[in-house]
Structure formats: structure tokens, C-alpha cells
């Protein structure tokens, strides 16, 4: 029978060293605490130093690096934002009966930070922590529409535009043309472009300096009655996103897509 020690993966060993850094600074101490050979500890430390998660002192010992604090700040920011946004999400879910999400812009993707189920006999497969593409989702397209075109193009180039369904935009020029419509309308639509049988509407959320940081979306299964309600739900999502942006201190002239660059 394989022992738990033998089943430790490279990720396990790296995380063990990172956790042990809180109390041990020498390779010998880290080796003893993690029960890893010193060469293995040294190899892991080199990677942690290169990535900013550890720092070597003048005396040859090691401490936690600045990258740890950066991640703590980002995760705390996301948690704080979710707490502040949740009442508005719950109200939007009651108003529309659709499943409501709050997503944060993270590099060339969006990440769900909160989800409130609508009053429906089904639950959508989305979950908090799930990453999603920008080009095929309503909330992602709304964020792209809030950015200068060159910034949107750069994000699309980094993430690519893989086909998710038969309706997915895979051509950047076509998507950029749609983003102009999104800006005029005030919200973006997902017409089964990310997942077969699911429709959604989304609008961006801005921070205190008017930068897009995420977005709010509402989604439902593609039933004729819900498809007909997309415009009404889109308006409700745009209104909620603007209210949230203002709550976060966004300047009134930069709290919705009307103030976005063409």
C-alpha cells in the first residue's frame, strides 16, 4: 500500500515549504519541518524566490516574499467587494428570477466571485471561482466594451477566441463591431454563445477611478419566454451594475457603458 508520504505531489511539496516559511527560515529547518530532502527544499525555494513568494536574506536564510502580500490583498479585495455587492445581486435575482453572477476581471478572463440563484426549478452549472472567457459571455463582452479598443484587442489576442458553441464569435473584427452596439445599448447579450441552451445579459462594474473591475450578469435557460425577456433583464442588469459602481465610488460620468471610449 502506498504511504501518504509517497503520494505527495510536486504541488504538495511546494505548498508545504511555503507554509513552513512562516516559522522556519533555514534550509535545514524547512527540511526538518516538511520532511523533505534539503536538495528538494533548495530547488523549491529557488522557484519561490523567482516568483516572488520567497526572499533570500543577506545571511542566506529565507522569508516570505512580497508576492504573498499581493495575493492576500487581491483576495481580500475580492471578498470585500463580494460582501458589498451581494445585496444588489440578491435584489436583482428577485426582480428578474434569473440566476445572477458577479464576476471580476482577471487578466484575459473573468472569474465568478458570487452567484445568487433565481427562483427557478433548475440550477445553472456555474460556480464561484469558475473562470470564463471574455469573448463568449455577456459579462465578459460588457467588460471588453468598457475598455479602449486597443486594450480589448490585446485581451482577445491573449486569451484567443475559441469556439464554445455554434454561435460563438471567433472573429475579432466581428466581435469588436458588436461591442459598439453593446456600448450604445448599455449591456451585452449572450445568445447561447458560451453554453448551449443558456442565455445571459451582462453589464460592467467600475471602481472609484472609473476603471472596469468586473461585471454583473443574469442568466437563464433558453426558454421562449425568457428569450423574450432579455431586453427587460438587460436594462435591470445595467441599472444594478451602475448602482453598484456608484456605491464603489465610480465617477457618475464613468459608471456605465455610456462613458466608455468608442
PDB file of C-alpha atoms in Angstrom:
ATOM      1  CA  UNK A   1       0.000   0.000   0.000  1.00  0.00           C
ATOM      2  CA  UNK A   2       1.385   3.401  -0.960  1.00  0.00           C
ATOM      3  CA  UNK A   3       2.092   5.636   2.029  1.00  0.00           C
ATOM      4  CA  UNK A   4       0.690   9.208   2.212  1.00  0.00           C
ATOM      5  CA  UNK A   5       4.278  10.454   2.074  1.00  0.00           C
ATOM      6  CA  UNK A   6       4.892   8.724  -1.243  1.00  0.00           C
ATOM      7  CA  UNK A   7       1.742  10.260  -2.691  1.00  0.00           C
ATOM      8  CA  UNK A   8       2.906  13.840  -2.144  1.00  0.00           C
ATOM      9  CA  UNK A   9       2.814  15.687  -5.441  1.00  0.00           C
ATOM     10  CA  UNK A  10       5.140  18.478  -6.533  1.00  0.00           C
ATOM     11  CA  UNK A  11       2.367  20.923  -5.636  1.00  0.00           C
ATOM     12  CA  UNK A  12       2.059  19.378  -2.155  1.00  0.00           C
ATOM     13  CA  UNK A  13       5.786  19.764  -1.550  1.00  0.00           C
ATOM     14  CA  UNK A  14       5.828  23.363  -2.780  1.00  0.00           C
ATOM     15  CA  UNK A  15       2.899  24.327  -0.576  1.00  0.00           C
ATOM     16  CA  UNK A  16       4.470  22.538   2.406  1.00  0.00           C
ATOM     17  CA  UNK A  17       7.633  24.621   2.016  1.00  0.00           C
ATOM     18  CA  UNK A  18       5.637  27.820   1.547  1.00  0.00           C
ATOM     19  CA  UNK A  19       3.614  27.157   4.708  1.00  0.00           C
ATOM     20  CA  UNK A  20       6.723  26.237   6.687  1.00  0.00           C
ATOM     21  CA  UNK A  21       8.367  29.543   5.707  1.00  0.00           C
ATOM     22  CA  UNK A  22       6.111  31.241   8.243  1.00  0.00           C
ATOM     23  CA  UNK A  23       8.115  29.638  11.077  1.00  0.00           C
ATOM     24  CA  UNK A  24      11.386  28.395   9.595  1.00  0.00           C
ATOM     25  CA  UNK A  25      13.989  30.379   7.662  1.00  0.00           C
ATOM     26  CA  UNK A  26      16.847  27.953   7.065  1.00  0.00           C
ATOM     27  CA  UNK A  27      17.005  25.116   4.567  1.00  0.00           C
ATOM     28  CA  UNK A  28      17.769  22.718   7.421  1.00  0.00           C
ATOM     29  CA  UNK A  29      14.767  23.923   9.402  1.00  0.00           C
ATOM     30  CA  UNK A  30      12.486  23.763   6.391  1.00  0.00           C
ATOM     31  CA  UNK A  31      13.751  20.281   5.540  1.00  0.00           C
ATOM     32  CA  UNK A  32      13.032  19.068   9.066  1.00  0.00           C
ATOM     33  CA  UNK A  33       9.594  20.711   9.183  1.00  0.00           C
ATOM     34  CA  UNK A  34       8.484  19.397   5.792  1.00  0.00           C
ATOM     35  CA  UNK A  35      10.343  16.076   5.937  1.00  0.00           C
ATOM     36  CA  UNK A  36      11.764  16.806   2.509  1.00  0.00           C
ATOM     37  CA  UNK A  37      15.405  16.332   1.465  1.00  0.00           C
ATOM     38  CA  UNK A  38      17.474  19.508   1.591  1.00  0.00           C
ATOM     39  CA  UNK A  39      18.145  19.474  -2.192  1.00  0.00           C
ATOM     40  CA  UNK A  40      14.382  19.331  -2.808  1.00  0.00           C
ATOM     41  CA  UNK A  41      13.764  22.213  -0.408  1.00  0.00           C
ATOM     42  CA  UNK A  42      16.514  24.247  -2.058  1.00  0.00           C
ATOM     43  CA  UNK A  43      15.051  23.617  -5.520  1.00  0.00           C
ATOM     44  CA  UNK A  44      11.576  24.665  -4.382  1.00  0.00           C
ATOM     45  CA  UNK A  45      12.966  27.787  -2.703  1.00  0.00           C
ATOM     46  CA  UNK A  46      14.697  28.824  -5.924  1.00  0.00           C
ATOM     47  CA  UNK A  47      11.352  28.710  -7.721  1.00  0.00           C
ATOM     48  CA  UNK A  48       9.579  30.580  -4.906  1.00  0.00           C
ATOM     49  CA  UNK A  49      12.245  33.298  -4.962  1.00  0.00           C
ATOM     50  CA  UNK A  50      11.977  33.622  -8.750  1.00  0.00           C
ATOM     51  CA  UNK A  51       8.185  34.002  -8.488  1.00  0.00           C
ATOM     52  CA  UNK A  52       8.359  36.447  -5.580  1.00  0.00           C
ATOM     53  CA  UNK A  53       6.825  34.139  -2.979  1.00  0.00           C
ATOM     54  CA  UNK A  54      10.090  33.935  -1.029  1.00  0.00           C
ATOM     55  CA  UNK A  55      13.084  36.179  -0.448  1.00  0.00           C
ATOM     56  CA  UNK A  56      16.663  35.276   0.437  1.00  0.00           C
ATOM     57  CA  UNK A  57      18.265  37.453   3.088  1.00  0.00           C
ATOM     58  CA  UNK A  58      21.864  38.601   3.249  1.00  0.00           C
ATOM     59  CA  UNK A  59      22.568  35.855   5.773  1.00  0.00           C
ATOM     60  CA  UNK A  60      21.377  33.070   3.491  1.00  0.00           C
ATOM     61  CA  UNK A  61      18.085  32.435   5.256  1.00  0.00           C
ATOM     62  CA  UNK A  62      14.675  32.737   3.624  1.00  0.00           C
ATOM     63  CA  UNK A  63      11.488  34.655   4.380  1.00  0.00           C
ATOM     64  CA  UNK A  64       8.143  35.124   2.704  1.00  0.00           C
ATOM     65  CA  UNK A  65       8.233  37.338  -0.384  1.00  0.00           C
ATOM     66  CA  UNK A  66       6.138  40.317  -1.437  1.00  0.00           C
ATOM     67  CA  UNK A  67       4.043  38.233  -3.816  1.00  0.00           C
ATOM     68  CA  UNK A  68       2.303  36.686  -0.797  1.00  0.00           C
ATOM     69  CA  UNK A  69       1.085  40.084   0.373  1.00  0.00           C
ATOM     70  CA  UNK A  70      -0.008  40.982  -3.145  1.00  0.00           C
ATOM     71  CA  UNK A  71      -2.188  37.891  -3.376  1.00  0.00           C
ATOM     72  CA  UNK A  72      -3.620  38.446   0.089  1.00  0.00           C
ATOM     73  CA  UNK A  73      -4.585  41.960  -0.942  1.00  0.00           C
ATOM     74  CA  UNK A  74      -6.205  40.776  -4.151  1.00  0.00           C
ATOM     75  CA  UNK A  75      -8.166  38.006  -2.488  1.00  0.00           C
ATOM     76  CA  UNK A  76      -9.269  40.273   0.344  1.00  0.00           C
ATOM     77  CA  UNK A  77     -10.318  42.885  -2.198  1.00  0.00           C
ATOM     78  CA  UNK A  78     -12.425  40.323  -3.972  1.00  0.00           C
ATOM     79  CA  UNK A  79     -14.038  39.162  -0.719  1.00  0.00           C
ATOM     80  CA  UNK A  80     -14.782  42.729   0.382  1.00  0.00           C
ATOM     81  CA  UNK A  81     -16.280  43.565  -2.994  1.00  0.00           C
ATOM     82  CA  UNK A  82     -18.478  40.485  -2.920  1.00  0.00           C
ATOM     83  CA  UNK A  83     -19.853  41.412   0.503  1.00  0.00           C
ATOM     84  CA  UNK A  84     -20.651  44.928  -0.697  1.00  0.00           C
ATOM     85  CA  UNK A  85     -22.234  43.763  -3.948  1.00  0.00           C
ATOM     86  CA  UNK A  86     -24.298  40.835  -2.647  1.00  0.00           C
ATOM     87  CA  UNK A  87     -27.412  42.805  -1.531  1.00  0.00           C
ATOM     88  CA  UNK A  88     -27.723  44.288  -5.022  1.00  0.00           C
ATOM     89  CA  UNK A  89     -27.286  40.825  -6.582  1.00  0.00           C
ATOM     90  CA  UNK A  90     -29.996  39.374  -4.376  1.00  0.00           C
ATOM     91  CA  UNK A  91     -32.384  42.195  -5.280  1.00  0.00           C
ATOM     92  CA  UNK A  92     -31.657  41.700  -8.990  1.00  0.00           C
ATOM     93  CA  UNK A  93     -32.333  37.957  -8.688  1.00  0.00           C
ATOM     94  CA  UNK A  94     -35.678  38.704  -7.027  1.00  0.00           C
ATOM     95  CA  UNK A  95     -36.558  41.220  -9.727  1.00  0.00           C
ATOM     96  CA  UNK A  96     -35.676  39.037 -12.721  1.00  0.00           C
ATOM     97  CA  UNK A  97     -35.935  35.482 -11.327  1.00  0.00           C
ATOM     98  CA  UNK A  98     -32.766  34.779 -13.330  1.00  0.00           C
ATOM     99  CA  UNK A  99     -29.515  33.443 -11.866  1.00  0.00           C
ATOM    100  CA  UNK A 100     -27.282  36.421 -11.092  1.00  0.00           C
ATOM    101  CA  UNK A 101     -23.471  36.468 -11.068  1.00  0.00           C
ATOM    102  CA  UNK A 102     -20.795  38.935 -10.064  1.00  0.00           C
ATOM    103  CA  UNK A 103     -17.508  38.392 -11.902  1.00  0.00           C
ATOM    104  CA  UNK A 104     -14.107  40.034 -11.531  1.00  0.00           C
ATOM    105  CA  UNK A 105     -11.805  40.806 -14.450  1.00  0.00           C
ATOM    106  CA  UNK A 106      -8.638  38.737 -14.036  1.00  0.00           C
ATOM    107  CA  UNK A 107      -6.118  39.095 -16.846  1.00  0.00           C
ATOM    108  CA  UNK A 108      -7.721  37.902 -20.072  1.00  0.00           C
ATOM    109  CA  UNK A 109     -10.505  36.059 -18.222  1.00  0.00           C
ATOM    110  CA  UNK A 110     -13.312  36.759 -15.807  1.00  0.00           C
ATOM    111  CA  UNK A 111     -13.800  34.847 -12.557  1.00  0.00           C
ATOM    112  CA  UNK A 112     -17.116  34.353 -10.805  1.00  0.00           C
ATOM    113  CA  UNK A 113     -16.913  35.872  -7.325  1.00  0.00           C
ATOM    114  CA  UNK A 114     -20.577  35.487  -6.325  1.00  0.00           C
ATOM    115  CA  UNK A 115     -23.704  33.687  -7.507  1.00  0.00           C
ATOM    116  CA  UNK A 116     -27.342  34.105  -6.484  1.00  0.00           C
ATOM    117  CA  UNK A 117     -29.801  31.536  -7.801  1.00  0.00           C
ATOM    118  CA  UNK A 118     -33.008  32.726  -9.418  1.00  0.00           C
ATOM    119  CA  UNK A 119     -36.421  31.386  -8.462  1.00  0.00           C
ATOM    120  CA  UNK A 120     -36.355  28.563 -10.991  1.00  0.00           C
ATOM    121  CA  UNK A 121     -36.793  24.783 -10.782  1.00  0.00           C
ATOM    122  CA  UNK A 122     -33.225  24.347 -12.041  1.00  0.00           C
ATOM    123  CA  UNK A 123     -29.704  25.434 -11.110  1.00  0.00           C
ATOM    124  CA  UNK A 124     -27.143  26.517 -13.688  1.00  0.00           C
ATOM    125  CA  UNK A 125     -23.761  24.781 -13.684  1.00  0.00           C
ATOM    126  CA  UNK A 126     -21.812  27.981 -12.975  1.00  0.00           C
ATOM    127  CA  UNK A 127     -19.967  28.218  -9.647  1.00  0.00           C
ATOM    128  CA  UNK A 128     -17.953  30.700  -7.620  1.00  0.00           C
ATOM    129  CA  UNK A 129     -14.285  30.506  -8.630  1.00  0.00           C
ATOM    130  CA  UNK A 130     -15.030  29.374 -12.174  1.00  0.00           C
ATOM    131  CA  UNK A 131     -13.074  31.241 -14.832  1.00  0.00           C
ATOM    132  CA  UNK A 132     -14.785  32.147 -18.069  1.00  0.00           C
ATOM    133  CA  UNK A 133     -13.760  33.608 -21.407  1.00  0.00           C
ATOM    134  CA  UNK A 134     -14.499  37.211 -22.248  1.00  0.00           C
ATOM    135  CA  UNK A 135     -15.438  36.823 -25.912  1.00  0.00           C
ATOM    136  CA  UNK A 136     -18.353  34.404 -25.472  1.00  0.00           C
ATOM    137  CA  UNK A 137     -20.046  35.582 -22.264  1.00  0.00           C
ATOM    138  CA  UNK A 138     -22.316  38.556 -21.661  1.00  0.00           C
ATOM    139  CA  UNK A 139     -20.363  39.753 -18.641  1.00  0.00           C
ATOM    140  CA  UNK A 140     -17.070  39.314 -20.498  1.00  0.00           C
ATOM    141  CA  UNK A 141     -18.267  41.206 -23.555  1.00  0.00           C
ATOM    142  CA  UNK A 142     -19.562  44.008 -21.341  1.00  0.00           C
ATOM    143  CA  UNK A 143     -16.099  44.377 -19.797  1.00  0.00           C
ATOM    144  CA  UNK A 144     -14.461  44.414 -23.223  1.00  0.00           C
ATOM    145  CA  UNK A 145     -16.928  47.105 -24.336  1.00  0.00           C
ATOM    146  CA  UNK A 146     -15.894  49.262 -21.376  1.00  0.00           C
ATOM    147  CA  UNK A 147     -12.232  49.199 -22.422  1.00  0.00           C
ATOM    148  CA  UNK A 148     -10.446  51.164 -25.139  1.00  0.00           C
ATOM    149  CA  UNK A 149     -10.496  49.140 -28.353  1.00  0.00           C
ATOM    150  CA  UNK A 150      -6.745  48.504 -28.304  1.00  0.00           C
ATOM    151  CA  UNK A 151      -6.998  47.108 -24.769  1.00  0.00           C
ATOM    152  CA  UNK A 152      -9.904  44.879 -25.769  1.00  0.00           C
ATOM    153  CA  UNK A 153      -7.958  43.636 -28.781  1.00  0.00           C
ATOM    154  CA  UNK A 154      -4.949  42.844 -26.587  1.00  0.00           C
ATOM    155  CA  UNK A 155      -7.075  40.778 -24.177  1.00  0.00           C
ATOM    156  CA  UNK A 156      -8.679  38.903 -27.060  1.00  0.00           C
ATOM    157  CA  UNK A 157      -5.257  38.164 -28.515  1.00  0.00           C
ATOM    158  CA  UNK A 158      -4.001  36.826 -25.174  1.00  0.00           C
ATOM    159  CA  UNK A 159      -6.997  34.644 -24.491  1.00  0.00           C
ATOM    160  CA  UNK A 160      -7.821  33.646 -28.037  1.00  0.00           C
ATOM    161  CA  UNK A 161     -11.371  33.247 -29.248  1.00  0.00           C
ATOM    162  CA  UNK A 162     -12.083  29.514 -29.146  1.00  0.00           C
ATOM    163  CA  UNK A 163     -15.438  28.328 -30.385  1.00  0.00           C
ATOM    164  CA  UNK A 164     -17.660  27.337 -27.458  1.00  0.00           C
ATOM    165  CA  UNK A 165     -20.874  26.756 -29.407  1.00  0.00           C
ATOM    166  CA  UNK A 166     -22.056  27.195 -32.987  1.00  0.00           C
ATOM    167  CA  UNK A 167     -22.974  30.802 -32.104  1.00  0.00           C
ATOM    168  CA  UNK A 168     -19.628  31.881 -30.630  1.00  0.00           C
ATOM    169  CA  UNK A 169     -17.834  34.849 -32.204  1.00  0.00           C
ATOM    170  CA  UNK A 170     -14.403  33.639 -33.325  1.00  0.00           C
ATOM    171  CA  UNK A 171     -13.535  36.685 -35.436  1.00  0.00           C
ATOM    172  CA  UNK A 172     -12.153  39.693 -33.544  1.00  0.00           C
ATOM    173  CA  UNK A 173     -13.418  42.243 -36.071  1.00  0.00           C
ATOM    174  CA  UNK A 174     -16.977  40.933 -35.811  1.00  0.00           C
ATOM    175  CA  UNK A 175     -16.853  40.952 -32.044  1.00  0.00           C
ATOM    176  CA  UNK A 176     -15.454  44.489 -31.927  1.00  0.00           C
ATOM    177  CA  UNK A 177     -18.345  45.605 -34.134  1.00  0.00           C
ATOM    178  CA  UNK A 178     -20.773  44.027 -31.686  1.00  0.00           C
ATOM    179  CA  UNK A 179     -19.068  45.839 -28.787  1.00  0.00           C
ATOM    180  CA  UNK A 180     -20.028  49.161 -30.386  1.00  0.00           C
ATOM    181  CA  UNK A 181     -23.663  48.040 -30.184  1.00  0.00           C
ATOM    182  CA  UNK A 182     -23.134  46.924 -26.594  1.00  0.00           C
ATOM    183  CA  UNK A 183     -21.878  50.401 -25.657  1.00  0.00           C
ATOM    184  CA  UNK A 184     -24.890  52.087 -27.258  1.00  0.00           C
ATOM    185  CA  UNK A 185     -27.364  49.691 -25.663  1.00  0.00           C
ATOM    186  CA  UNK A 186     -25.770  49.626 -22.213  1.00  0.00           C
ATOM    187  CA  UNK A 187     -25.489  45.862 -21.745  1.00  0.00           C
ATOM    188  CA  UNK A 188     -24.169  42.784 -23.561  1.00  0.00           C
ATOM    189  CA  UNK A 189     -26.039  39.645 -24.569  1.00  0.00           C
ATOM    190  CA  UNK A 190     -25.009  36.010 -24.716  1.00  0.00           C
ATOM    191  CA  UNK A 191     -27.289  34.199 -27.154  1.00  0.00           C
ATOM    192  CA  UNK A 192     -26.165  30.654 -26.345  1.00  0.00           C
ATOM    193  CA  UNK A 193     -22.638  31.684 -27.312  1.00  0.00           C
ATOM    194  CA  UNK A 194     -20.862  30.213 -24.291  1.00  0.00           C
ATOM    195  CA  UNK A 195     -23.097  27.273 -23.447  1.00  0.00           C
ATOM    196  CA  UNK A 196     -25.810  25.597 -25.478  1.00  0.00           C
ATOM    197  CA  UNK A 197     -29.246  26.309 -24.067  1.00  0.00           C
ATOM    198  CA  UNK A 198     -28.175  29.196 -21.797  1.00  0.00           C
ATOM    199  CA  UNK A 199     -28.783  32.900 -22.438  1.00  0.00           C
ATOM    200  CA  UNK A 200     -27.463  35.825 -20.412  1.00  0.00           C
ATOM    201  CA  UNK A 201     -27.182  39.599 -20.213  1.00  0.00           C
ATOM    202  CA  UNK A 202     -24.320  41.486 -18.566  1.00  0.00           C
ATOM    203  CA  UNK A 203     -23.047  44.947 -17.707  1.00  0.00           C
ATOM    204  CA  UNK A 204     -19.695  46.180 -16.349  1.00  0.00           C
ATOM    205  CA  UNK A 205     -18.834  47.427 -12.866  1.00  0.00           C
ATOM    206  CA  UNK A 206     -16.365  50.295 -12.373  1.00  0.00           C
ATOM    207  CA  UNK A 207     -14.217  51.255  -9.380  1.00  0.00           C
ATOM    208  CA  UNK A 208     -13.554  54.631  -7.733  1.00  0.00           C
ATOM    209  CA  UNK A 209     -11.256  55.778 -10.537  1.00  0.00           C
ATOM    210  CA  UNK A 210     -13.610  54.698 -13.313  1.00  0.00           C
ATOM    211  CA  UNK A 211     -11.704  51.543 -14.282  1.00  0.00           C
ATOM    212  CA  UNK A 212     -13.685  48.432 -15.170  1.00  0.00           C
ATOM    213  CA  UNK A 213     -13.044  45.796 -12.498  1.00  0.00           C
ATOM    214  CA  UNK A 214     -15.772  43.271 -13.229  1.00  0.00           C
ATOM    215  CA  UNK A 215     -19.384  42.917 -14.151  1.00  0.00           C
ATOM    216  CA  UNK A 216     -22.819  41.628 -13.261  1.00  0.00           C
ATOM    217  CA  UNK A 217     -24.795  39.157 -15.339  1.00  0.00           C
ATOM    218  CA  UNK A 218     -28.143  37.416 -15.226  1.00  0.00           C
ATOM    219  CA  UNK A 219     -28.630  34.056 -16.921  1.00  0.00           C
ATOM    220  CA  UNK A 220     -31.412  31.590 -17.655  1.00  0.00           C
ATOM    221  CA  UNK A 221     -32.149  28.593 -19.813  1.00  0.00           C
ATOM    222  CA  UNK A 222     -33.156  29.470 -23.356  1.00  0.00           C
ATOM    223  CA  UNK A 223     -36.917  29.252 -22.970  1.00  0.00           C
ATOM    224  CA  UNK A 224     -39.061  31.373 -25.364  1.00  0.00           C
ATOM    225  CA  UNK A 225     -40.489  33.447 -22.502  1.00  0.00           C
ATOM    226  CA  UNK A 226     -37.004  34.193 -21.126  1.00  0.00           C
ATOM    227  CA  UNK A 227     -35.600  34.953 -24.558  1.00  0.00           C
ATOM    228  CA  UNK A 228     -38.406  37.489 -24.951  1.00  0.00           C
ATOM    229  CA  UNK A 229     -37.481  38.982 -21.556  1.00  0.00           C
ATOM    230  CA  UNK A 230     -33.802  39.566 -22.414  1.00  0.00           C
ATOM    231  CA  UNK A 231     -34.237  43.289 -23.087  1.00  0.00           C
ATOM    232  CA  UNK A 232     -36.019  43.899 -19.785  1.00  0.00           C
ATOM    233  CA  UNK A 233     -33.427  41.837 -17.914  1.00  0.00           C
ATOM    234  CA  UNK A 234     -30.614  43.647 -19.726  1.00  0.00           C
ATOM    235  CA  UNK A 235     -31.941  47.003 -18.561  1.00  0.00           C
ATOM    236  CA  UNK A 236     -32.269  45.714 -14.999  1.00  0.00           C
ATOM    237  CA  UNK A 237     -28.707  44.367 -15.029  1.00  0.00           C
ATOM    238  CA  UNK A 238     -27.354  47.646 -16.431  1.00  0.00           C
ATOM    239  CA  UNK A 239     -29.202  49.617 -13.747  1.00  0.00           C
ATOM    240  CA  UNK A 240     -27.879  47.357 -10.985  1.00  0.00           C
ATOM    241  CA  UNK A 241     -24.320  47.499 -12.333  1.00  0.00           C
ATOM    242  CA  UNK A 242     -24.444  51.295 -12.425  1.00  0.00           C
ATOM    243  CA  UNK A 243     -25.771  51.436  -8.864  1.00  0.00           C
ATOM    244  CA  UNK A 244     -23.009  49.110  -7.682  1.00  0.00           C
ATOM    245  CA  UNK A 245     -20.373  51.177  -9.499  1.00  0.00           C
ATOM    246  CA  UNK A 246     -21.619  54.357  -7.813  1.00  0.00           C
ATOM    247  CA  UNK A 247     -21.578  52.563  -4.458  1.00  0.00           C
ATOM    248  CA  UNK A 248     -17.930  51.692  -5.083  1.00  0.00           C
ATOM    249  CA  UNK A 249     -17.197  55.380  -5.728  1.00  0.00           C
ATOM    250  CA  UNK A 250     -17.146  55.415  -9.520  1.00  0.00           C
ATOM    251  CA  UNK A 251     -17.476  58.899 -11.029  1.00  0.00           C
ATOM    252  CA  UNK A 252     -21.056  59.347 -12.330  1.00  0.00           C
ATOM    253  CA  UNK A 253     -19.752  60.007 -15.854  1.00  0.00           C
ATOM    254  CA  UNK A 254     -17.782  56.725 -15.726  1.00  0.00           C
ATOM    255  CA  UNK A 255     -20.189  54.375 -14.016  1.00  0.00           C
ATOM    256  CA  UNK A 256     -21.737  52.670 -17.032  1.00  0.00           C
ATOM    257  CA  UNK A 257     -21.110  51.976 -20.717  1.00  0.00           C
ATOM    258  CA  UNK A 258     -22.312  55.443 -21.743  1.00  0.00           C
ATOM    259  CA  UNK A 259     -18.983  56.825 -20.565  1.00  0.00           C
ATOM    260  CA  UNK A 260     -16.889  54.182 -22.282  1.00  0.00           C
ATOM    261  CA  UNK A 261     -14.445  55.037 -25.095  1.00  0.00           C
ATOM    262  CA  UNK A 262     -15.686  54.350 -28.627  1.00  0.00           C
TER     263      UNK A 262
END
